[in-house]
Structure formats: structure tokens, C-alpha cells
Amino acid sequence: MKIPKDRVRLNVGGRIFETTSTTLANAGRNSFFGALFSENWSLKQPNSDSFSNCEFFIDRNPDCFSVLLDLLRTGDLNIPTNVPERNLYREASFYGLLDHVRSAKWGQFDGNRLRHSRSVTGRAPGDGTAIRAGPDGGCCVAHGSVVHVYDWIMEEHPPLNLDYQRVNDVAWVDSENIIISACERLGRGDGGMGLFSKSTGELRYKFQVCHENQVKSFTAGALSTSSDYKIFSSCKGRSNEYGIGVWDQVTGKQIDFFYESPGWSLGDADKLQWLNGSNCLLVATLFPRKDNCYISMLDFRDKRMVWSWSDFGAPITVDEKRVRDTIAMEDSNAICVVNEYEDLGFMDLRMNGGSVKWSSRSRMMKGKLSDEPCYPKLALHGGQLFSSMDDCISVFCGPDWVLTSRLRRDYGGSICDFSIGGDRLFALHSEENVFDVWETPPPPIS
Amino acid sequence: MSNQKKRNFQIEAFKHRVVVDPKYADKTWKILEHAIHEIYNHNASGLSFEELYRNAYNMVLHKFGEKLYNGLVATMTSHLREISKSIEAAQGDSFLEELNRKWNDHNKALQMIRDILMYMDRTYIPSTRKTPVHELGLNLWRDNIIHSSKIQTRLQNTLLELVHRERTGEVIDRGLMRNIVKMLMDLGCSVYQEDFEKLFLEVSAEFYRGESQKFIECCDCGDYMKKAEKRLNEEIERVTHYLDSKSEVKITNVVEKEMIANHMLRLVHMENSGLVNMLLDDKYEDLGRMYNLFRRVPDGLSTIREVMTSHLRETGKQLVTDAERLKDPVEFVQRLLDEKDKYDSIITNAFNNDKTFQNALNSSFEYFINLNARSPEFISLFVDDKLRKGLKGVSEEDVEVILDKVMMLFRYLQEKDVFEKYYKQHLAKRLLSGKTVSDDAERSLIVKLKTECGYQFTSKLEGMFTDMKTSQDTMHGFYASHLELGDARTLVVQVLTTGSWPTQPGVTCNLPAEMSALCEKFRSYYLGTHTGRRLSWQTNMGTADIKATFGKGGQKHELNVSTYQMCVLMLFNNAERLSYKEIEQATEIPAADLKRCLQSMACVKGKNVLRKEPMSKDIGEEDAFFVNDKFTSKFYKVKIGTVVAQKESEPEKQETRQRVEEDRKPQIEAAIVRIMKSRRVLDHNNIITEVTKQLQSRFLANPTEIKKRIESLIERDFLERDSVDRKLYRYLA
């Protein structure tokens, strides 16, 4: 029988593995195996005649290697019970295969195929403020004045804080950097906004706001980032300098400021959302932060509010419906809102001054409000709409946003925030300080 | 639960590694340092990749990342210093080769070092924001080799010297050149730009400054262009062979500036070979080259355009004002058309059909055609000539081509209404004398005029065609109802609608008795079928064929004459001798017309059917006339034209002019009223502008005339002056 020319025999920690260099090449050039088989080092390869007799020694754990070799062969990750995950990750990191492991661990995000993967319990006291999914499967959770950071392995990194001021929002700039917005501390210049390293927890940059060429301390609220490397935040200064600040992600310098006009609200905003297609920023201030809701779209190029809606002055109906969260859906030129009964409402982005068209689902929900309600939140991902209410998250699909799935776990109480990113969904519960990780399983075998 | 236990055990085993030999880091680093030395010394075959990788991994894992990184920097730097020395030592031409060889070695070593330190590259470096290994290696090479004081200038000079040698015709090692330039680019944009490109551009500018000076002294314009083009192509080729593609724009800019922009005016105006000579000699290739080179530099094309325009205007002006050439209107227009054709083909063949050049051509023609006030008349005469005879045997497409060309000239005319006047006159003559060659061609031209100037412009011309058609029908009817007149149609009447034709009111004469009887019959027939109309005879426009017998030999001829001439000749049926006074009395033909018609019958050789006493060229009031018995002609049919210059005589011209001015008045007034009706209030200057704009398609309105019209409208209470601002006019509804 002819032996394949590229056959390789490896001795890993005393156990012999036979494979081919083709299989190992799946690891990519920037891996241990990629370097090993590159022409630079091939001089040390035994010549091909005696190849089958010669073995290559690697001083590593053979159990983990067998899992990783299987991953390179099949693309599937199967971790036997006798191999601790942490060990496996450690070994994958040695070989430069951590990215392979991550992408094999869970599949492409689909709201209707999500499975609960694990729950992580934190030590922080009190209710969580916000949870934000990172681009590579990690997440960070804001609790009071501290932000806890987890990578995709759910290993906790050093927690972040900005002068131990109360955190209002968190955002990922990229997989290595996190921004925190926090309340200011009077007279000290503390608080505001800072950029932190995910892995070391160090504060890399503190963002400043200038008004009339003077640096002012400020309270930063909701955050958003854009694909052209800008950071947006709602800002409250002390001399009525309310509005939306804009910074450059690369230089950290403030590049713009959109001042709030009288009778409108920007500086208190609960939510910012950058819209790539229309080059606008959605800014929403919602009940109960203010007595009224203000939703607007800002165009920074000509400093204009291109779309706005408010329930100011609207008559209060019997079944009072107040907007609690909102999200812009660029593909369908609409803005979706949700009220405390989890009714969804829609507005047309193409015309100003319209009203909300509610789709009433509240009948089935009414009277079931829990003692300590969490207000509904909305998220949009890959054409699917997500809304959280109490202890479950609903998934809506299609042009008419039909309810297709419901994610629920009984532990931890109401969901106070959730976030989708890195092909994972993270749900933060208000009690017990716990968050759930939901992910789509890898695709079926055939 | 059993799993749980197992797990605990393993995790503990993992943690044991943390206990480290105090000298562990130093020992491990020594191994790695030794490996780096071996790699640089081409002695890597004895190294174990697995061992080195694991050692580097362990150093990072045990928090010795910084030691590892700093060690790497120091080791690599010391090697690069060695390399620097060996490159410095290289003599002459081997310098670049040595540099290239060492660069390849370094790259390979760097790749291997990066392989060993891969784990550090992946974990330690991003979290500490240090420079990754590969980039670090390039930076160190840049600082220790390329920017070392002994290499930097030597390298720059060597590269520039090679480029210079290639420019002067030597063959250089382009492969080596490409490798070295590629190295500079690999080290970063700024290295390539600062250490090579900037100097390269400076040296090139100097080179081409000198060369262009040399060329311009000894070459003619065409040759210079060829040389410049060649140099430009050489530089573009150089970039594709061994420079960064981004340099192409920069180096071509240098060549363009030094070789073209700086000498532009001198080239264009070069004696005996400049642009004007190229235009005169239709040198398409040279012109095309000039266009393609000049378009590359700012103001290049506008320079060509300006010279072309001023040349064109100058020659055009000579063309239209040269008294010699004005004698023959057809020739005059033909010359204009030839000139236009010439430049059209220059623009097509050499100037890439450039719109701005076409515009310049058009505006030049517009400029000089209107320098001659008779251009409208001449163009109409040209058409007349073509439609009378010139189109015989010409295919339909060619007719179209000629007409299109005429339309193009027509477009340049400012006084289109003058053209209309003449065109009407000429058309009337063609129609009435049945001289028009092709009805289709006539109609085609009218359609063209209509698309150009609108329905209004041609409605009367079309009316003329309708009249001709109806007249035919009328004549049928007339002869059908007067069968006693037989088949011989002695009278053919064309009924012309007043206003459509260039008729002169009240001009008439006494027709011979035979004629007037027939005319009366027609009048009563016509008025009988069309009630409420008035007929008046335009005897000045008719023609007649009369049979005449001359002398004793009884030579018979058929004479084709005008109505006036017929009237005169008929008188001689009953008289031998008639004095001028007698003829005038009998016919009542207006004096000027009579003189002209007598002149044509008595003073033109070969057509002198009358004899005059005394014999002279002009007609006097005291002259006497006889039938010329000695009249002979080879032809049976003799056409006796009226002595009338094809061109208008000076007084006629004045008259036409006056009529045109007269016709313009209502048009100007109408325009003023239209504008004021929509604007209500407007100041004087704006009215002038708007009126001029509105009437542009027909003629160029004279501001003083507009002012007069405004005043006339004020008098007639269409407008009033504002009581405060006298410059403002108000519309009175």
C-alpha cells in the first residue's frame, strides 16, 4: 500500500498521532503547525523515505491535542467529559487554534434556534444596569459603578471603573476596547467617559467635552459607535450644556457637539443608535426618565433634526400606553417602539409628524404584571426583532413581525437588559445578579 | 461527581508550573537568543522549532514577556549593526546587490523569528500595545540600515544615478532596482517617499528642465512634441517596471510641467511650425499630439483654443470683409462652408471631438459672420442658387447635407429676421417663375427652419406654398368654366395671399387690351367663387412668353419676358417708333422699373430686341425706341432677363433694411408687453436684458430701439414710469 506523501507522525506528550500535513494545514499559517510546516523550518523535517519511521515530538497534553486534531480534521468541536474546557482552551491558545475553537463552539446566530448555553453568577451587589455583547463572544456587565468583563470563554477579566462613578452605559469599540459612560462627581472632574483595555482593565483614554474652548466636566449617558470610527454619547454639563457629543475613536478627540434645542431632550437620552444607511443618529429620551418621550433622528453633517416624534401634549388615554424603548429599523424605514405591556408600535421614518400604529397584544398580557416589573427592551439582529419582558424574550420575524419564539428561564427574576453580538445573546436578570448566555448550536452534521 | 474530582486534580497539576526556577527566565532567553544568532548565521538547521516555540510560550505564560521582547529588540539590533557594516564595505556596483542580498536574508530570518515568537505576537503584544514582531523587524532595518549615516545618501545617490543612466540610454539592472524600491515600499510609504520619491522628482525636474531648454532651441514644434511624448511614455513605463504605481501621477506631472507647461506659449506661437501653421496645413497628427499633451497641463487646452479662436476670427474677418470676395455671394458662402468643414474635421480628427473646441468654433463663426451685414442676404442667395440649379442631379442625401450646412450658418446669424425677409423674396421669385428645382428640397429646408425657429418663423413661407397649390386648382376651375378659351392657357394667375408674399402695394401698370380682357374674365370668375375678397394685380412679378417676328427675313422667336417688358413690346405692334415719354404714358410703369426693363431690352448684347436712339448704355427721358430688325439669335426661345443685380443694389438694401426695422418694432413691443405682464414692475436694465434674450432667436435687438418702443408704449398707456424711481416701469392692465 502506498503511503500518502504528506503523512505525518506526531508524538504528543508520549502518545503517537498519525495525520497528514494537509489536515494540519487547516490550522492556518499563523499557528504552531503553520510555522512548523513552512519552508523555513522544513529543513529539519526527516526526508520522505524514512518518513513513516520518524516522529515529531511535541511536549503537550495528548488528551487536549486529540480534541484539537479532531477539530482540524472535521471542523467539529467535541469535548469529552474527561477534558476540562479550560485546559482545552489553554492548549488551543498554545497552538494558535483558539479562534478555530471559538468558531466551532457555536453556530451563526438565529433567534429561532437559540439554546441556553450557561448562566454566569456575579458577585456584585444590587441590580445590574446594562449588559453588552462584545464582537467576539464576550460580554460586559455594568453593576452600579463597576463593569465586569468576560471573554468568550466566560473567564472574568479585571473589572473596570471610572473613578468609581455610577455607570450609565457601556459599549464595545472593538474586541479589545470598551467605553464606559458615567455620572460626573461635582467639582472633581471625575466621571464622564473613558476607554478601557478589555484584557488589562487599564484606563487608556478619558474623553473630554469642550464648550467655548473650555474643558467642562459632564455626565455621559447613552452610547453608540458608528462604522466610520465615531463615538456618540448623550451629555449633560452643569451649565445647561446638554446635547450629543461626538468623538473620534482613533484620536479620542471631540469632533462635534449637537446642542439640545429648547423644548426637546437630547442630553438625557436613554438610547442612541447609529444608522449607517441614512447617516443619522437615533436619539430617544423615554418615560420615566422624563414625563414625555422624545425620539429624534439627527443629521450631523448639516446639524439638523431630520425626523422627530414626541408624545408631548398628546391626550392620555385610559389604557395609557407609554413608549418604554425604541429601535430604528432601516431596512423597513420604520421605528419600532414598545410599551409597558409589550405592545409593539411602529412609525414611518419617511414622514415627519406621524403617529404610532400599535399592534395590540396586550390583551393576553394584561393583569399579569409582576411585582417588580422591568420595562421592555428591544433589539434587532439579522432581520429578527427581539423584545424582553419580565423573565422572557420574544422573537419576531417577517414583514409583519410575527412572534416566532420565546426564550425563558425561571431563575433570576425579570430580565432588565439583554444584548446580541458575537453570535450570542446575553440576558441580564434583575435578581440574583445572574446573566444567561444563549447561542445557536453548530449546524447539523448533514 | 467523579468527573468533578478528576477535574480538580488536573487543574492543580496545571498550577504547579507557576513554581519557577529563579534563573528560569535567563536560561530560557539564552536558548532563544542563541537560536536567533543561528538563524542570522544561516545555521538554523540544528534548531528545534517545537522547543523554541515552547520556550517562548513559557516565557510569556510566566510573565516574562517584557524580557523576551526587550531581548529580541537588542539581539536583532546588534545583528543589524553587523549587517550594516558589511553593506557599507561593499564596493561600487556591488553595494546594491549586497543590500538586496542582506535584505532577503533579514526577511527570511524575521519570518523564522516571528514563527518562534508567535505566541508572544498573539497575546503579549496586543495587550501591551507593543509593535508586532514583523513590523518591529522592518522598523529596526529602517533605522539601522536605511537611515544609517553611511548608507542613506549612498543609497539615494546610487538609485538616482541608475535612473539617470537609463534616461541617457544605458541599460540597467531593472530587477535589482525593483527589489530595492520594493524594499523601501515595504518599510512604509513614508520611507519610499522621503528617501527616494522626493529626491527622484527633484532630480527629474532638473533633468527635464535642461532637456526641454535644449530641445526648444533646436526643434520645431512638431518634433518637440514628439520628443515630449516619448519622454512621457518612458516615465510611465519606468513606473510600471520598478516604481510604486502611485508615483506615476507625480512623475508625469513633473514632465508635463517642465516640458509642456513651461514652454506652452513658445510652442504654440513657434514661427513656421506653431499651432497656426498646423491649422493651415491640416496637420492632424501634430495637432492631435499637441491636444493630448496640452490637455495634461492646466490651461493647456484653453491656450490652444484661444490661439485657434483668434486665428479663426482673423481669417474669418478677412473672408467676410474682403470686397473682392463679396462680389459673388455663392462663392462667399461656399468659402464659409469650406472653412467650417476644415475646422470640423480638425476637431474630429485631432481634438477628440472636444465640446469646448466645438463651442469655440461656433462662437468664432458667429462673431465674424455677423461682421458683414449682408451675410443673411448672401446665405439666402446661396440657398436660392442651390435650389434653382445647383441641386440638379444631386442625390437626396447630398441635398440634405448641403441644407444642413446652410442651416448651421443660419444658426450663427444674429439677424435671422433679415434672412427671413430675403428668403421670402427669393422663394417668391423661385415659386412664381417656376424655377425651383425640387419641391422636396424646398420643403425640407422649411421644416429645418421651423425646428430651428419655430412655427411663427415659417408660417408665411408655408403660406406661399399653399397659395401655389390653390392657384393651380383655381386655374383648373377657371378654364373649366370658360371652355370657349380653349386649351391654350394664355393666362396663368397665381393668387397670392396678402402678407405672405413680399408684395408691393399699389404697383401696377396698364396691361395691353388683349390681356386686360382676359384678366377681367378671371377677376369676375374668382370673385364669383370667393365672395368678399379683393384682387389686385402684381404686374411687377409676372412673366410672359410672346412670339415675335423680326426684320424682313421674318425671323421668328419666342421671347420670355417680364410682364412689364411684355407691355412695352406689345406697344410696338402698333408703332414703329416710340419715345420714352410715350411708353411711360401708355404703360404707366413706375419710372425705375421702366428704365430697367427698357435697358434690358435695348442695351444688353444678344437680347437687344429694341433699338434705342441715341445709342448709349443708360436710358434717358428723351430717348426713342424702335424694334430692332437686325435682332438675331441662335435660339428660338430667348429669355430676356431684367437688368437686376442678383445682389441688391444699395438703395434696395436700404429699403429692405428699413422694412426689417419696421417689422421689428411690433415684435419688440410684443416682447416688452409679455415681460411686463408677468413681472408687473421692472427696471430699465432688466427689461433690456430680458427683451434681448427673448428675441435672440430672431435678431439682436438694439437697446436704443427698445428704449424707443418703451417710450411709445408709455405714450399709449401700456406702461408707466414709477413716480418715485424713474428707472422703474409699471405695467398698466
XYZ file of N, CA, C and O in Angstrom, chain A residues 264-316:
212
model
N -36.882 70.336 23.777
C -36.593 68.989 23.284
C -35.602 68.333 24.230
O -35.032 69.017 25.083
N -35.390 67.053 24.116
C -34.451 66.392 25.008
C -33.456 65.555 24.235
O -33.831 64.685 23.459
N -32.162 65.858 24.418
C -31.096 65.038 23.833
C -30.128 64.579 24.913
O -29.715 63.427 24.955
N -29.780 65.507 25.815
C -28.740 65.235 26.810
C -29.119 64.164 27.808
O -28.251 63.543 28.425
N -30.410 63.919 27.979
C -30.876 62.910 28.929
C -31.138 61.572 28.263
O -31.677 60.664 28.880
N -30.793 61.450 26.986
C -31.276 60.319 26.204
C -30.970 58.975 26.841
O -29.916 58.770 27.446
N -31.917 58.033 26.714
C -31.753 56.671 27.210
C -31.095 55.790 26.170
O -30.553 54.745 26.485
N -31.248 56.199 24.891
C -30.797 55.278 23.852
C -30.275 56.044 22.644
O -30.914 57.004 22.194
N -29.125 55.648 22.145
C -28.587 56.182 20.893
C -28.398 55.013 19.943
O -28.018 53.927 20.367
N -28.685 55.239 18.678
C -28.471 54.173 17.695
C -27.987 54.811 16.403
O -28.665 55.667 15.827
N -26.806 54.405 15.946
C -26.275 54.968 14.700
C -26.850 54.191 13.523
O -26.859 52.967 13.524
N -27.331 54.918 12.514
C -27.922 54.279 11.339
C -27.005 54.513 10.151
O -26.838 55.634 9.687
N -26.413 53.411 9.691
C -25.411 53.502 8.633
C -25.972 54.008 7.323
O -25.383 54.844 6.662
N -27.119 53.465 6.953
C -27.672 53.775 5.635
C -28.019 55.232 5.485
O -27.698 55.862 4.480
N -28.655 55.795 6.487
C -29.107 57.175 6.348
C -28.132 58.164 6.978
O -28.364 59.362 6.954
N -27.007 57.638 7.558
C -26.008 58.529 8.138
C -26.586 59.402 9.242
O -26.247 60.578 9.347
N -27.488 58.831 10.029
C -28.139 59.613 11.085
C -28.012 58.886 12.414
O -27.715 57.699 12.457
N -28.235 59.633 13.478
C -28.222 59.047 14.818
C -29.627 59.133 15.398
O -30.247 60.194 15.408
N -30.119 57.979 15.855
C -31.399 57.971 16.546
C -31.144 58.310 18.018
O -30.270 57.712 18.650
N -31.890 59.271 18.541
C -31.747 59.660 19.944
C -33.119 59.559 20.592
O -34.082 60.135 20.086
N -33.221 58.800 21.690
C -34.529 58.636 22.322
C -34.433 58.890 23.821
O -33.593 58.322 24.510
N -35.263 59.799 24.307
C -35.432 60.010 25.742
C -36.833 59.508 26.073
O -37.790 59.914 25.436
N -36.938 58.605 27.062
C -38.198 57.892 27.240
C -38.726 58.024 28.662
O -37.982 58.318 29.597
N -40.001 57.799 28.804
C -40.630 57.685 30.106
C -40.001 56.489 30.810
O -39.780 55.473 30.182
N -39.668 56.484 32.071
C -39.964 57.534 33.047
C -38.816 58.502 33.307
O -38.916 59.257 34.257
N -37.756 58.501 32.500
C -36.686 59.460 32.760
C -37.219 60.876 32.665
O -36.864 61.758 33.433
N -38.080 61.073 31.667
C -38.764 62.362 31.536
C -40.248 62.050 31.518
O -40.651 60.917 31.273
N -41.062 63.062 31.719
C -42.502 62.838 31.707
C -43.000 62.512 30.309
O -44.066 61.929 30.135
N -42.252 62.955 29.339
C -42.661 62.696 27.962
C -41.539 61.999 27.204
O -40.393 61.997 27.630
N -41.937 61.419 26.069
C -40.954 60.737 25.236
C -40.552 61.649 24.090
O -41.384 62.340 23.508
N -39.270 61.639 23.784
C -38.751 62.418 22.652
C -37.880 61.490 21.811
O -36.884 60.975 22.296
N -38.286 61.280 20.589
C -37.476 60.447 19.692
C -37.104 61.297 18.488
O -37.961 61.950 17.898
N -35.813 61.330 18.149
C -35.418 62.153 17.008
C -34.282 61.495 16.242
O -33.555 60.659 16.766
N -34.154 61.903 14.986
C -33.043 61.461 14.141
C -32.199 62.695 13.839
O -32.720 63.695 13.346
N -30.880 62.602 14.137
C -30.018 63.759 13.928
C -29.091 63.518 12.738
O -28.497 62.451 12.611
N -28.992 64.543 11.884
C -28.010 64.514 10.803
C -26.904 65.489 11.179
O -27.123 66.700 11.238
N -25.699 64.946 11.477
C -24.629 65.813 11.983
C -23.973 66.628 10.880
O -23.300 67.599 11.152
N -24.152 66.194 9.623
C -23.454 66.891 8.551
C -23.960 68.320 8.416
O -23.195 69.245 8.238
N -25.278 68.489 8.514
C -25.771 69.871 8.456
C -26.495 70.238 9.736
O -27.354 71.103 9.742
N -26.159 69.524 10.855
C -26.676 69.855 12.183
C -28.192 70.025 12.155
O -28.720 71.082 12.481
N -28.878 68.985 11.724
C -30.298 69.122 11.545
C -30.996 67.934 12.191
O -30.478 66.818 12.207
N -32.179 68.177 12.731
C -33.005 67.099 13.233
C -33.897 66.726 12.060
O -34.764 67.487 11.659
N -33.627 65.566 11.446
C -34.330 65.259 10.195
C -35.665 64.568 10.428
O -36.509 64.521 9.552
N -35.833 64.014 11.646
C -37.103 63.334 11.942
C -37.318 63.443 13.439
O -36.362 63.367 14.215
N -38.539 63.653 13.858
C -38.769 63.696 15.304
C -40.196 63.289 15.625
O -41.096 63.391 14.795
N -40.351 62.802 16.853
C -41.674 62.420 17.345
C -41.673 62.607 18.856
O -40.669 62.348 19.523
N -42.786 63.088 19.370
C -42.897 63.200 20.819
C -44.350 62.997 21.207
O -45.254 63.289 20.424
N -44.555 62.464 22.402
C -45.947 62.349 22.860
C -46.321 63.548 23.715
O -47.336 63.542 24.387
N -45.511 64.583 23.663
C -45.775 65.796 24.433
C -47.111 66.404 24.001
O -47.356 66.595 22.823
N -47.987 66.651 24.991
C -49.265 67.277 24.689
C -50.318 66.329 24.167
O -51.458 66.728 23.960
N -49.965 65.061 23.966
C -50.962 64.108 23.489
C -51.894 63.753 24.650
O -51.451 63.636 25.786
N -53.189 63.581 24.360
C -54.120 63.250 25.449
C -53.807 61.871 26.032
O -53.435 60.959 25.299
N -53.879 61.766 27.325
C -53.570 60.484 27.972
C -54.812 59.621 27.957
O -55.870 59.998 28.464
